[in-house]
Tab-separated table of C-alpha atoms in Angstrom:
chain	number	residue	atom	x	y	z
A	1200	MET	CA	-30.513	-12.322	31.840
A	1201	SER	CA	-27.887	-13.804	29.505
A	1202	ILE	CA	-24.953	-11.519	28.669
A	1203	THR	CA	-25.788	-11.983	24.962
A	1204	GLU	CA	-29.172	-10.354	25.633
A	1205	TYR	CA	-27.771	-7.402	27.614
A	1206	ASN	CA	-27.909	-4.884	24.736
A	1207	GLY	CA	-30.656	-6.456	22.607
A	1208	SER	CA	-30.678	-7.058	18.841
A	1209	SER	CA	-32.534	-8.678	15.971
A	1210	ILE	CA	-30.841	-9.647	12.691
A	1211	VAL	CA	-32.155	-11.662	9.742
A	1212	ALA	CA	-30.762	-12.695	6.344
A	1213	MET	CA	-33.048	-14.128	3.676
A	1214	MET	CA	-32.492	-15.605	0.221
A	1215	GLY	CA	-34.446	-14.879	-2.938
A	1216	GLU	CA	-34.152	-15.652	-6.638
A	1217	GLY	CA	-31.002	-13.893	-7.818
A	1218	CYS	CA	-30.869	-11.753	-4.683
A	1219	VAL	CA	-30.267	-11.851	-0.952
A	1220	ALA	CA	-31.199	-9.471	1.872
A	1221	ILE	CA	-29.859	-8.787	5.342
A	1222	ALA	CA	-31.604	-6.582	7.893
A	1223	ALA	CA	-31.131	-5.526	11.513
A	1224	ASP	CA	-32.740	-3.291	14.093
A	1225	THR	CA	-30.896	-0.135	15.207
A	1226	ARG	CA	-31.549	-0.103	18.968
A	1227	LEU	CA	-28.755	-0.076	21.546
A	1228	GLY	CA	-29.941	-0.634	25.084
A	1229	ILE	CA	-28.811	-1.570	28.555
A	1230	GLN	CA	-31.386	-4.249	29.255
A	1231	PHE	CA	-34.734	-2.425	29.004
A	1232	GLN	CA	-33.237	1.092	28.975
A	1233	THR	CA	-32.707	2.497	25.460
A	1234	ILE	CA	-29.384	4.317	24.974
A	1235	ASP	CA	-29.222	4.876	21.201
A	1236	THR	CA	-31.520	4.373	18.216
A	1237	ASN	CA	-28.855	4.396	15.488
A	1238	PHE	CA	-26.438	1.614	16.447
A	1239	LYS	CA	-24.836	-0.094	13.446
A	1240	LYS	CA	-25.025	-3.897	13.362
A	1241	ILE	CA	-24.540	-4.634	9.636
A	1242	PHE	CA	-21.134	-4.073	8.052
A	1243	ARG	CA	-20.044	-4.152	4.409
A	1244	MET	CA	-16.983	-6.361	3.869
A	1245	GLY	CA	-16.956	-6.405	0.047
A	1246	PRO	CA	-18.938	-5.233	-3.000
A	1247	ARG	CA	-21.606	-7.926	-2.476
A	1248	LEU	CA	-20.595	-9.192	0.952
A	1249	PHE	CA	-22.148	-8.177	4.294
A	1250	ILE	CA	-21.940	-9.390	7.868
A	1251	GLY	CA	-24.426	-8.730	10.649
A	1252	LEU	CA	-23.297	-8.971	14.267
A	1253	ALA	CA	-25.851	-9.437	17.032
A	1254	GLY	CA	-25.023	-9.719	20.716
A	1255	LEU	CA	-23.041	-7.715	23.271
A	1256	ALA	CA	-22.379	-4.253	21.774
A	1257	THR	CA	-18.753	-3.980	22.947
A	1258	ASP	CA	-17.956	-7.405	21.478
A	1259	VAL	CA	-19.725	-6.459	18.231
A	1260	GLN	CA	-17.362	-3.494	17.843
A	1261	THR	CA	-14.275	-5.504	18.859
A	1262	VAL	CA	-15.021	-8.369	16.468
A	1263	TYR	CA	-15.706	-5.928	13.628
A	1264	GLN	CA	-12.360	-4.179	14.249
A	1265	ARG	CA	-10.469	-7.493	14.232
A	1266	LEU	CA	-12.356	-8.613	11.137
A	1267	THR	CA	-11.542	-5.349	9.339
A	1268	PHE	CA	-7.839	-5.724	10.200
A	1269	ARG	CA	-7.701	-9.263	8.830
A	1270	ALA	CA	-9.741	-8.322	5.760
A	1271	ASN	CA	-7.393	-5.447	4.908
A	1272	LEU	CA	-4.386	-7.726	5.376
A	1273	PHE	CA	-5.971	-10.332	3.094
A	1274	LYS	CA	-6.605	-7.738	0.364
A	1275	LEU	CA	-2.988	-6.526	0.536
A	1276	ARG	CA	-1.537	-10.031	0.371
A	1277	GLU	CA	-3.928	-11.598	-2.132
A	1278	GLU	CA	-4.778	-8.479	-4.185
A	1279	ARG	CA	-8.422	-9.464	-4.401
A	1280	GLU	CA	-11.681	-8.897	-2.574
A	1281	LEU	CA	-13.006	-11.169	0.138
A	1282	ASN	CA	-15.561	-13.787	-0.812
A	1283	PHE	CA	-18.058	-15.777	1.228
A	1284	ASP	CA	-15.749	-18.665	2.156
A	1285	VAL	CA	-12.858	-16.400	3.191
A	1286	LEU	CA	-15.032	-14.199	5.420
A	1287	LEU	CA	-16.673	-17.245	6.992
A	1288	ALA	CA	-13.240	-18.749	7.733
A	1289	MET	CA	-12.057	-15.443	9.228
A	1290	ILE	CA	-15.001	-15.055	11.587
A	1291	ARG	CA	-14.745	-18.718	12.622
A	1292	ASN	CA	-11.042	-18.299	13.431
A	1293	ILE	CA	-11.608	-15.085	15.407
A	1294	LEU	CA	-14.340	-16.687	17.498
A	1295	TYR	CA	-12.657	-20.061	18.015
A	1296	GLU	CA	-9.415	-18.431	19.171
A	1297	ARG	CA	-11.403	-17.060	22.117
A	1298	ARG	CA	-13.450	-20.193	22.816
A	1299	PHE	CA	-12.518	-20.296	26.540
A	1300	GLY	CA	-13.509	-16.649	27.015
A	1301	PRO	CA	-15.718	-16.079	23.988
A	1302	PHE	CA	-16.901	-12.976	22.218
A	1303	PHE	CA	-20.658	-12.812	22.819
A	1304	VAL	CA	-21.671	-12.247	19.200
A	1305	ASP	CA	-23.991	-14.002	16.775
A	1306	PRO	CA	-22.671	-13.389	13.213
A	1307	ILE	CA	-24.755	-13.713	10.038
A	1308	ILE	CA	-23.145	-13.459	6.576
A	1309	ALA	CA	-25.013	-12.556	3.379
A	1310	TYR	CA	-23.267	-12.776	-0.018
A	1311	PHE	CA	-24.145	-12.661	-3.685
A	1312	ASP	CA	-21.730	-14.577	-5.915
A	1313	GLU	CA	-21.466	-12.650	-9.182
A	1314	GLU	CA	-19.739	-15.531	-10.985
A	1315	THR	CA	-22.394	-18.166	-10.289
A	1316	GLY	CA	-25.326	-15.786	-9.763
A	1317	GLN	CA	-26.144	-17.562	-6.509
A	1318	PRO	CA	-26.835	-15.926	-3.135
A	1319	LYS	CA	-25.369	-17.464	0.032
A	1320	ILE	CA	-26.086	-17.027	3.733
A	1321	ALA	CA	-24.522	-18.539	6.849
A	1322	ASN	CA	-24.316	-17.950	10.567
A	1323	THR	CA	-22.164	-19.219	13.416
A	1324	ASP	CA	-22.470	-19.604	17.152
A	1325	LEU	CA	-20.219	-17.718	19.572
A	1326	ILE	CA	-17.314	-20.183	19.222
A	1327	GLY	CA	-17.462	-20.311	15.420
A	1328	ALA	CA	-19.489	-23.442	14.593
A	1329	GLU	CA	-21.011	-22.649	11.206
A	1330	CYS	CA	-24.452	-23.314	9.737
A	1331	THR	CA	-25.274	-22.536	6.102
A	1332	ALA	CA	-28.898	-22.133	5.073
A	1333	GLN	CA	-30.912	-22.187	1.855
A	1334	ASP	CA	-33.773	-20.031	3.100
A	1335	PHE	CA	-33.027	-17.671	6.004
A	1336	ALA	CA	-30.876	-17.188	9.093
A	1337	VAL	CA	-31.778	-15.249	12.253
A	1338	GLY	CA	-29.945	-14.010	15.330
A	1339	GLY	CA	-30.246	-11.871	18.440
A	1340	THR	CA	-32.781	-11.581	21.237
A	1341	GLY	CA	-35.641	-11.501	18.710
A	1342	SER	CA	-34.609	-14.775	17.052
A	1343	ASP	CA	-37.558	-16.810	18.361
A	1344	GLU	CA	-40.034	-14.297	16.967
A	1345	LEU	CA	-38.019	-14.010	13.729
A	1346	TYR	CA	-38.155	-17.769	13.148
A	1347	GLY	CA	-41.937	-17.731	13.249
A	1348	MET	CA	-42.279	-14.684	10.983
A	1349	CYS	CA	-39.727	-15.946	8.450
A	1350	GLU	CA	-41.350	-19.370	8.259
A	1351	ALA	CA	-44.683	-17.668	7.596
A	1352	LEU	CA	-43.455	-15.196	4.954
A	1353	TRP	CA	-40.522	-16.848	3.169
A	1354	LYS	CA	-41.092	-19.001	0.090
A	1355	PRO	CA	-38.769	-20.199	-2.697
A	1356	GLY	CA	-38.181	-17.934	-5.688
A	1357	LEU	CA	-38.819	-14.522	-4.128
A	1358	LYS	CA	-38.107	-11.631	-6.517
A	1359	PRO	CA	-36.163	-8.608	-5.187
A	1360	ASP	CA	-39.280	-6.541	-4.382
A	1361	GLN	CA	-40.962	-9.532	-2.738
A	1362	LEU	CA	-37.797	-10.354	-0.784
A	1363	PHE	CA	-37.517	-6.798	0.519
A	1364	GLU	CA	-41.140	-6.910	1.659
A	1365	ALA	CA	-40.743	-10.337	3.284
A	1366	VAL	CA	-37.541	-9.540	5.179
A	1367	SER	CA	-38.827	-6.119	6.290
A	1368	GLN	CA	-42.156	-7.457	7.524
A	1369	SER	CA	-40.438	-10.370	9.267
A	1370	LEU	CA	-38.023	-8.103	11.113
A	1371	VAL	CA	-40.478	-5.356	12.054
A	1372	ASN	CA	-43.196	-7.720	13.261
A	1373	ALA	CA	-40.661	-9.816	15.179
A	1374	PHE	CA	-39.003	-6.997	17.086
A	1375	ASP	CA	-42.372	-5.433	17.893
A	1376	ARG	CA	-42.747	-8.514	20.105
A	1377	ASP	CA	-39.265	-8.223	21.622
A	1378	ALA	CA	-38.748	-5.442	24.164
A	1379	LEU	CA	-34.944	-5.589	23.807
A	1380	SER	CA	-34.782	-4.706	20.097
A	1381	GLY	CA	-36.470	-2.420	17.586
A	1382	TRP	CA	-36.604	1.370	17.248
A	1383	GLY	CA	-35.950	1.394	13.499
A	1384	ALA	CA	-34.190	-0.926	11.060
A	1385	GLU	CA	-31.666	-1.110	8.219
A	1386	VAL	CA	-32.253	-3.368	5.204
A	1387	TYR	CA	-29.656	-4.212	2.548
A	1388	LEU	CA	-30.949	-5.821	-0.665
A	1389	ILE	CA	-28.060	-7.356	-2.619
A	1390	GLU	CA	-28.479	-8.092	-6.333
A	1391	LYS	CA	-26.054	-8.837	-9.171
A	1392	ASP	CA	-25.822	-5.254	-10.413
A	1393	LYS	CA	-26.594	-3.205	-7.286
A	1394	VAL	CA	-26.927	-3.020	-3.525
A	1395	THR	CA	-29.897	-1.088	-2.130
A	1396	LYS	CA	-29.888	0.209	1.432
A	1397	SER	CA	-33.229	1.124	3.017
A	1398	THR	CA	-34.038	2.579	6.422
A	1399	LEU	CA	-37.305	1.588	8.080
A	1400	LYS	CA	-39.047	3.877	10.527
A	1401	THR	CA	-40.883	1.855	13.140
A	1402	ARG	CA	-42.570	2.159	16.496
A	1403	MET	CA	-40.461	3.919	19.125
A	1404	ASP	CA	-42.280	3.122	22.331
């Protein structure tokens, strides 16, 4: 088993019309043994800016701590909030600095730009090579299943309610087919005037 699959995870970000959503399962396991069902994998980095971290749980926590430190330093120096490009540059730098002994994480960023009214999503590999997307991005042990579900359910121009339904159904149906993730989910729906957090109760077997 790959070290990135040791704890299990499934994360997806999906774009809609004037909105963007990011969702993750809440299981923490040691291979097939479940340890916790409320492990946080999505973190708020700004008013409309979120990052999801899939992969090895200890590295998820370490990368988030380093990211928080750099984000706080940026806010003190620049006297402004982080945006999409700054956060993406930060996570790329953190990961590339450790390229010879990498952090085993799979980051996904979801952002709604209030100035342009455009949502943005991106993900990187474990050494910081970025990939921006116009539809959806997936990560974690359930990524193969998530690709199939997202391709089936995503379409251009999804309204907020439709986007929430699509991202929730994609995640839940994908991790039902992945023994290393699941046991509940968190969904963040990001719009221009609000951010809605939802908790999904799912199969726990």
